[in-house]
Amino acid sequence: MSAEYATFGLAPAMRAGGVLTNGDYQVHREFLDFIVNGSPLLFQLSDLDAVSPLASDIPPAIFTAHVRRLLLEADAPLPGGRYVIYGCPECEGLECGAVTAVIEADGPDVIWRDFAWQTEEQADLELNGYHGMGPFRFHGDAYREALRSLLDGAAGPAPDRRVLLIGARVAVLARLAAALRTIGIGAEITQDAAGVPPEELRTYGAVAFGRAVSESDRAAVREQFERAGAEAAYVDGLAPIIPLLVAQIESALDRRAVPQRRLTRLVAVDGEAGLEVTSACRVRLTAYRLDRLYRTHAEDVFDAVLEPGRHRIALDPKATRGESFVVARTTGSVLVAPMAR
């Protein structure tokens, strides 16, 4: 089969979890995405909420089985030599839908072709095929080296997913910790990091400070983490609004390089949001605000597919008056900005 050669690689990716305005929870998932010709393959699917089979939170034996399938060392799980490329982030059921493709060897090369959206055992390429996607021909040696490095332990899909919460309002911290644990992120609460063993500090991917924590106390915590050799991200909580704080922490845990992100910029000024996306994708904007009685109000203010580039979006003035904040979310990225006046 003729097809131009494409480069193949793997890179960390995530499906950002969160607490949605309707009260639902969206689970945090970390996985390895397929990098084809220097860009995440998932970016060719503009509105797909999915993860690859190479996820960080599955048992090692299942992870290894997925890798061996992609190496063609095990039988295809679906008829016609079809393999799952992306599946539901909440479960592994095919009934939720999955992106599948035929993976086959052609001499020393490996080819991915006939991509389709599949919800049953048999794929209908006429009705559900991704006709503008692939085929991709990969040099076999580079393809196998990238995948076998996962079996050799030379690469791994999972960064730290624990957060240390520091603040004075214990009730807020308790609710935040519960929300984070619900979406799959470990969280512990403390007043400071004094006396915490260095090896434990190095297990945290982020530290979140409440608004009442003084700058001197924040500096002391950072110093303790630096002495322990811990590379944590630091989050200054914007307001005691649980979904907002969860979004801030999700953003801080995203350590990917800019080319592997869909959402790369968010500013909020005078009732407008300015944002930048690197590929066509669905973007949802949610406004949070505190009224004069410190009650929380939340409103979804934008939901549409945007083309690559910079965009300015006017927001509902009622949703952004007073002390307010904007959360921008795609399936794999989330950014937060306070509304500046």
CSV table of C-alpha atoms in Angstrom, one decimal:
chain,number,residue,atom,x,y,z
A,1,MET,CA,0.0,0.0,0.0
A,2,SER,CA,1.4,3.4,-1.0
A,3,ALA,CA,1.5,6.2,1.5
A,4,GLU,CA,3.9,9.0,2.3
A,5,TYR,CA,6.1,8.4,5.3
A,6,ALA,CA,5.1,10.1,8.5
A,7,THR,CA,7.0,10.5,11.8
A,8,PHE,CA,5.8,8.7,14.9
A,9,GLY,CA,6.3,9.6,18.6
A,10,LEU,CA,4.7,9.7,22.0
A,11,ALA,CA,4.1,12.6,24.3
A,12,PRO,CA,2.3,13.2,27.6
A,13,ALA,CA,-1.3,14.4,27.3
A,14,MET,CA,-4.2,14.9,29.6
A,15,ARG,CA,-7.9,15.1,29.7
A,16,ALA,CA,-8.6,17.9,32.1
A,17,GLY,CA,-11.0,17.0,34.9
A,18,GLY,CA,-13.3,19.5,36.6
A,19,VAL,CA,-16.4,20.3,38.4
A,20,LEU,CA,-19.0,21.5,35.9
A,21,THR,CA,-21.7,24.1,36.4
A,22,ASN,CA,-24.5,21.5,36.4
A,23,GLY,CA,-22.8,19.7,39.3
A,24,ASP,CA,-21.3,16.9,37.3
A,25,TYR,CA,-17.7,15.8,37.7
A,26,GLN,CA,-15.3,15.3,34.8
A,27,VAL,CA,-12.6,12.8,35.6
A,28,HIS,CA,-8.9,13.7,35.2
A,29,ARG,CA,-7.0,11.4,32.9
A,30,GLU,CA,-3.4,11.3,31.9
A,31,PHE,CA,-2.2,9.4,28.9
A,32,LEU,CA,0.4,9.2,26.1
A,33,ASP,CA,-0.8,10.7,22.8
A,34,PHE,CA,0.5,9.7,19.4
A,35,ILE,CA,2.6,12.4,17.8
A,36,VAL,CA,2.3,12.1,14.0
A,37,ASN,CA,4.4,14.5,11.9
A,38,GLY,CA,5.2,16.5,15.0
A,39,SER,CA,1.6,17.1,16.1
A,40,PRO,CA,-0.8,15.2,18.4
A,41,LEU,CA,-3.0,12.9,16.4
A,42,LEU,CA,-5.9,13.8,18.7
A,43,PHE,CA,-5.8,17.4,17.3
A,44,GLN,CA,-7.1,16.2,14.0
A,45,LEU,CA,-10.4,15.4,15.8
A,46,SER,CA,-11.6,18.8,16.8
A,47,ASP,CA,-14.4,17.9,19.2
A,48,LEU,CA,-13.5,14.5,20.6
A,49,ASP,CA,-13.3,13.9,24.3
A,50,ALA,CA,-11.2,10.8,24.4
A,51,VAL,CA,-7.9,9.3,25.6
A,52,SER,CA,-5.5,6.8,24.0
A,53,PRO,CA,-5.2,3.2,25.4
A,54,LEU,CA,-1.8,4.3,26.9
A,55,ALA,CA,-3.3,5.8,30.1
A,56,SER,CA,-1.5,6.3,33.3
A,57,ASP,CA,-4.1,4.9,35.7
A,58,ILE,CA,-4.6,1.4,34.2
A,59,PRO,CA,-2.9,-1.6,35.7
A,60,PRO,CA,0.6,-2.3,34.3
A,61,ALA,CA,-0.5,-5.7,32.8
A,62,ILE,CA,-3.2,-4.0,30.8
A,63,PHE,CA,-0.9,-1.1,29.8
A,64,THR,CA,1.6,-3.6,28.5
A,65,ALA,CA,-1.1,-5.5,26.6
A,66,HIS,CA,-2.1,-2.3,24.8
A,67,VAL,CA,1.5,-1.6,23.9
A,68,ARG,CA,2.0,-5.1,22.5
A,69,ARG,CA,-1.1,-4.8,20.4
A,70,LEU,CA,0.2,-1.5,18.9
A,71,LEU,CA,3.5,-3.4,18.2
A,72,LEU,CA,1.4,-6.1,16.4
A,73,GLU,CA,2.7,-8.7,18.9
A,74,ALA,CA,-0.9,-9.5,19.9
A,75,ASP,CA,-4.1,-10.0,17.9
A,76,ALA,CA,-6.3,-7.0,17.1
A,77,PRO,CA,-9.2,-6.6,19.6
A,78,LEU,CA,-11.7,-5.9,16.9
A,79,PRO,CA,-12.6,-7.6,13.6
A,80,GLY,CA,-10.8,-6.6,10.4
A,81,GLY,CA,-7.5,-6.0,12.1
A,82,ARG,CA,-8.8,-2.9,13.8
A,83,TYR,CA,-7.3,-1.4,17.0
A,84,VAL,CA,-8.6,1.3,19.3
A,85,ILE,CA,-6.7,4.5,18.9
A,86,TYR,CA,-8.8,6.7,21.2
A,87,GLY,CA,-11.6,5.7,23.6
A,88,CYS,CA,-14.0,7.0,26.2
A,89,PRO,CA,-12.2,8.7,29.1
A,90,GLU,CA,-14.8,7.5,31.6
A,91,CYS,CA,-14.8,3.7,30.7
A,92,GLU,CA,-13.5,1.2,28.1
A,93,GLY,CA,-16.8,0.3,26.6
A,94,LEU,CA,-17.0,0.4,22.8
A,95,GLU,CA,-20.7,1.4,23.1
A,96,CYS,CA,-19.5,4.9,24.2
A,97,GLY,CA,-17.7,5.2,20.9
A,98,ALA,CA,-14.0,4.9,19.9
A,99,VAL,CA,-11.7,6.0,17.1
A,100,THR,CA,-10.3,2.8,15.5
A,101,ALA,CA,-7.9,2.1,12.7
A,102,VAL,CA,-6.4,-0.8,10.8
A,103,ILE,CA,-2.8,-1.3,11.9
A,104,GLU,CA,-0.7,-3.6,9.7
A,105,ALA,CA,2.8,-4.4,8.7
A,106,ASP,CA,4.0,-3.7,5.2
A,107,GLY,CA,7.5,-5.2,5.0
A,108,PRO,CA,9.5,-3.4,7.7
A,109,ASP,CA,7.0,-0.5,7.8
A,110,VAL,CA,3.9,-0.1,9.9
A,111,ILE,CA,0.7,1.5,8.4
A,112,TRP,CA,-2.3,3.0,10.2
A,113,ARG,CA,-5.2,3.4,7.8
A,114,ASP,CA,-9.0,3.4,7.5
A,115,PHE,CA,-9.7,5.5,10.6
A,116,ALA,CA,-13.4,5.4,11.8
A,117,TRP,CA,-15.7,6.2,14.6
A,118,GLN,CA,-16.9,2.8,15.9
A,119,THR,CA,-19.7,1.9,18.4
A,120,GLU,CA,-20.2,-1.7,17.4
A,121,GLU,CA,-18.1,-4.7,16.5
A,122,GLN,CA,-18.0,-3.9,12.8
A,123,ALA,CA,-16.9,-0.5,11.5
A,124,ASP,CA,-18.9,1.3,8.8
A,125,LEU,CA,-16.3,3.2,6.8
A,126,GLU,CA,-18.9,4.6,4.4
A,127,LEU,CA,-20.9,6.2,7.2
A,128,ASN,CA,-18.4,6.8,10.0
A,129,GLY,CA,-15.0,6.8,8.4
A,130,TYR,CA,-12.5,9.7,8.9
A,131,HIS,CA,-11.9,10.1,5.2
A,132,GLY,CA,-9.4,12.9,5.5
A,133,MET,CA,-7.2,11.2,8.1
A,134,GLY,CA,-4.3,9.0,7.0
A,135,PRO,CA,-3.1,6.6,5.9
A,136,PHE,CA,0.1,7.0,7.8
A,137,ARG,CA,3.2,4.9,6.9
A,138,PHE,CA,5.8,4.8,9.7
A,139,HIS,CA,9.4,3.6,9.6
A,140,GLY,CA,9.2,0.4,11.5
A,141,ASP,CA,12.4,0.8,13.5
A,142,ALA,CA,11.4,4.3,14.9
A,143,TYR,CA,7.8,3.1,15.5
A,144,ARG,CA,8.9,0.1,17.4
A,145,GLU,CA,11.6,1.9,19.4
A,146,ALA,CA,9.1,4.5,20.6
A,147,LEU,CA,6.7,1.8,21.9
A,148,ARG,CA,9.2,-0.6,23.2
A,149,SER,CA,10.7,2.1,25.4
A,150,LEU,CA,7.5,1.9,27.4
A,151,LEU,CA,8.1,-1.8,28.0
A,152,ASP,CA,11.7,-1.2,29.0
A,153,GLY,CA,10.7,1.4,31.5
A,154,ALA,CA,12.6,4.1,29.7
A,155,ALA,CA,9.5,6.2,29.4
A,156,GLY,CA,6.3,6.5,31.4
A,157,PRO,CA,2.9,8.0,31.0
A,158,ALA,CA,2.2,9.5,34.5
A,159,PRO,CA,3.6,12.5,36.2
A,160,ASP,CA,2.7,13.1,39.9
A,161,ARG,CA,-1.0,13.6,40.5
A,162,ARG,CA,-1.0,14.7,44.2
A,163,VAL,CA,-1.7,18.2,45.4
A,164,LEU,CA,-0.8,19.8,48.8
A,165,LEU,CA,-3.5,22.3,50.0
A,166,ILE,CA,-2.4,25.0,52.4
A,167,GLY,CA,-4.8,27.6,53.9
A,168,ALA,CA,-6.7,28.9,56.8
A,169,ARG,CA,-10.3,28.0,55.8
A,170,VAL,CA,-10.4,24.3,56.6
A,171,ALA,CA,-14.0,23.8,55.4
A,172,VAL,CA,-13.1,25.2,51.9
A,173,LEU,CA,-9.9,23.0,51.8
A,174,ALA,CA,-11.9,19.9,52.8
A,175,ARG,CA,-14.5,20.5,50.0
A,176,LEU,CA,-11.7,21.2,47.5
A,177,ALA,CA,-9.8,18.0,48.5
A,178,ALA,CA,-13.0,16.0,48.1
A,179,ALA,CA,-13.6,17.4,44.6
A,180,LEU,CA,-10.1,16.7,43.6
A,181,ARG,CA,-10.2,13.1,44.8
A,182,THR,CA,-13.5,12.6,43.0
A,183,ILE,CA,-11.9,13.5,39.7
A,184,GLY,CA,-8.8,11.4,40.3
A,185,ILE,CA,-6.3,13.7,41.9
A,186,GLY,CA,-4.9,13.0,45.3
A,187,ALA,CA,-5.0,15.9,47.8
A,188,GLU,CA,-3.8,16.4,51.4
A,189,ILE,CA,-4.4,19.4,53.7
A,190,THR,CA,-1.9,21.1,56.0
A,191,GLN,CA,-1.1,24.4,57.6
A,192,ASP,CA,2.5,24.4,56.3
A,193,ALA,CA,5.1,22.0,55.0
A,194,ALA,CA,7.3,22.0,58.1
A,195,GLY,CA,8.4,18.5,59.1
A,196,VAL,CA,7.2,16.8,55.9
A,197,PRO,CA,9.9,14.4,54.8
A,198,PRO,CA,11.6,15.4,51.5
A,199,GLU,CA,10.7,12.1,49.8
A,200,GLU,CA,7.0,12.9,50.5
A,201,LEU,CA,7.3,16.5,49.2
A,202,ARG,CA,8.7,15.1,45.9
A,203,THR,CA,5.4,13.2,45.4
A,204,TYR,CA,3.4,16.4,45.0
A,205,GLY,CA,2.8,17.9,41.5
A,206,ALA,CA,1.4,21.1,42.8
A,207,VAL,CA,0.9,23.2,46.0
A,208,ALA,CA,-2.2,25.4,46.3
A,209,PHE,CA,-2.3,28.4,48.7
A,210,GLY,CA,-5.5,29.9,50.1
A,211,ARG,CA,-5.9,33.6,49.9
A,212,ALA,CA,-5.3,34.0,53.7
A,213,VAL,CA,-1.8,32.5,53.5
A,214,SER,CA,0.8,35.3,53.9
A,215,GLU,CA,3.6,35.8,51.4
A,216,SER,CA,6.2,34.9,54.0
A,217,ASP,CA,4.5,31.6,54.7
A,218,ARG,CA,4.3,30.9,50.9
A,219,ALA,CA,8.0,31.7,50.6
A,220,ALA,CA,8.8,29.3,53.4
A,221,VAL,CA,6.9,26.5,51.7
A,222,ARG,CA,8.6,27.1,48.4
A,223,GLU,CA,12.0,27.0,50.2
A,224,GLN,CA,11.2,23.6,51.8
A,225,PHE,CA,10.2,22.2,48.4
A,226,GLU,CA,13.3,23.5,46.8
A,227,ARG,CA,15.5,22.0,49.5
A,228,ALA,CA,13.8,18.7,48.9
A,229,GLY,CA,14.4,18.9,45.2
A,230,ALA,CA,10.7,18.9,44.5
A,231,GLU,CA,9.5,20.4,41.2
A,232,ALA,CA,6.0,21.4,42.2
A,233,ALA,CA,3.8,24.0,40.5
A,234,TYR,CA,2.5,26.7,42.9
A,235,VAL,CA,-1.1,27.9,42.7
A,236,ASP,CA,-2.4,31.1,44.4
A,237,GLY,CA,-6.1,30.5,44.9
A,238,LEU,CA,-8.1,33.2,43.3
A,239,ALA,CA,-11.3,32.8,45.4
A,240,PRO,CA,-13.1,30.2,47.6
A,241,ILE,CA,-15.0,28.8,44.7
A,242,ILE,CA,-14.4,25.1,44.4
A,243,PRO,CA,-14.8,24.6,40.6
A,244,LEU,CA,-12.6,27.6,40.0
A,245,LEU,CA,-9.8,26.3,42.3
A,246,VAL,CA,-10.1,22.8,40.7
A,247,ALA,CA,-9.6,24.5,37.3
A,248,GLN,CA,-6.5,26.4,38.6
A,249,ILE,CA,-5.0,23.2,39.9
A,250,GLU,CA,-5.7,21.3,36.7
A,251,SER,CA,-4.0,24.1,34.7
A,252,ALA,CA,-1.0,24.0,37.0
A,253,LEU,CA,-0.6,20.2,36.6
A,254,ASP,CA,-0.4,20.6,32.8
A,255,ARG,CA,3.4,20.5,32.2
A,256,ARG,CA,3.2,19.8,28.4
A,257,ALA,CA,5.1,21.9,25.9
A,258,VAL,CA,3.0,24.5,24.1
A,259,PRO,CA,2.9,22.6,20.8
A,260,GLN,CA,1.1,19.8,22.6
A,261,ARG,CA,-1.6,22.0,23.9
A,262,ARG,CA,-4.8,23.2,22.2
A,263,LEU,CA,-5.5,26.2,24.5
A,264,THR,CA,-2.4,28.3,25.0
A,265,ARG,CA,-3.6,31.8,26.1
A,266,LEU,CA,-6.5,33.4,28.1
A,267,VAL,CA,-6.9,36.9,29.3
A,268,ALA,CA,-10.1,38.6,30.6
A,269,VAL,CA,-10.5,42.3,30.5
A,270,ASP,CA,-13.5,44.7,30.6
A,271,GLY,CA,-16.1,42.0,29.9
A,272,GLU,CA,-14.2,40.3,27.1
A,273,ALA,CA,-12.1,37.1,26.9
A,274,GLY,CA,-9.1,36.8,24.7
A,275,LEU,CA,-7.8,33.4,23.9
A,276,GLU,CA,-5.6,31.4,21.5
A,277,VAL,CA,-6.0,27.9,20.3
A,278,THR,CA,-3.5,25.9,18.3
A,279,SER,CA,-5.9,23.6,16.4
A,280,ALA,CA,-9.6,23.6,15.7
A,281,CYS,CA,-11.4,22.6,18.9
A,282,ARG,CA,-14.5,23.1,21.0
A,283,VAL,CA,-14.0,25.8,23.7
A,284,ARG,CA,-16.3,26.4,26.6
A,285,LEU,CA,-16.1,29.5,28.8
A,286,THR,CA,-17.6,29.6,32.3
A,287,ALA,CA,-17.8,32.8,34.4
A,288,TYR,CA,-17.7,32.7,38.2
A,289,ARG,CA,-18.3,35.6,40.4
A,290,LEU,CA,-18.7,36.5,44.1
A,291,ASP,CA,-21.5,38.9,45.0
A,292,ARG,CA,-21.4,41.4,47.9
A,293,LEU,CA,-22.5,38.7,50.3
A,294,TYR,CA,-19.7,36.4,49.0
A,295,ARG,CA,-22.2,34.1,47.4
A,296,THR,CA,-20.9,32.2,44.3
A,297,HIS,CA,-22.6,32.5,40.9
A,298,ALA,CA,-21.6,30.5,37.9
A,299,GLU,CA,-22.7,30.7,34.3
A,300,ASP,CA,-21.6,29.1,31.0
A,301,VAL,CA,-21.1,32.0,28.7
A,302,PHE,CA,-19.7,30.5,25.5
A,303,ASP,CA,-19.5,27.1,23.8
A,304,ALA,CA,-18.4,26.7,20.2
A,305,VAL,CA,-15.8,25.2,18.0
A,306,LEU,CA,-13.0,27.7,17.2
A,307,GLU,CA,-10.5,27.7,14.4
A,308,PRO,CA,-6.7,28.0,15.2
A,309,GLY,CA,-5.6,31.5,16.1
A,310,ARG,CA,-6.5,34.3,18.5
A,311,HIS,CA,-10.1,35.1,19.3
A,312,ARG,CA,-11.9,37.9,21.3
A,313,ILE,CA,-15.2,36.9,22.8
A,314,ALA,CA,-17.7,39.4,24.4
A,315,LEU,CA,-19.2,38.0,27.6
A,316,ASP,CA,-22.5,38.6,29.3
A,317,PRO,CA,-22.0,41.7,31.5
A,318,LYS,CA,-24.2,40.3,34.2
A,319,ALA,CA,-22.0,37.2,34.5
A,320,THR,CA,-18.8,39.1,34.9
A,321,ARG,CA,-19.7,42.1,37.1
A,322,GLY,CA,-17.9,42.6,40.4
A,323,GLU,CA,-15.2,40.2,41.5
A,324,SER,CA,-15.3,37.6,38.7
A,325,PHE,CA,-13.2,35.0,36.9
A,326,VAL,CA,-13.2,33.2,33.6
A,327,VAL,CA,-12.4,29.5,33.0
A,328,ALA,CA,-11.7,28.4,29.5
A,329,ARG,CA,-11.8,24.6,28.8
A,330,THR,CA,-11.2,22.3,25.9
A,331,THR,CA,-11.2,18.5,26.2
A,332,GLY,CA,-7.4,18.5,27.0
A,333,SER,CA,-6.7,22.0,28.5
A,334,VAL,CA,-8.0,24.4,31.0
A,335,LEU,CA,-6.9,28.0,31.8
A,336,VAL,CA,-8.2,30.5,34.4
A,337,ALA,CA,-8.0,34.3,34.4
A,338,PRO,CA,-9.4,37.0,36.8
A,339,MET,CA,-11.5,39.6,35.1
A,340,ALA,CA,-9.5,42.8,35.0
A,341,ARG,CA,-11.1,46.2,34.8
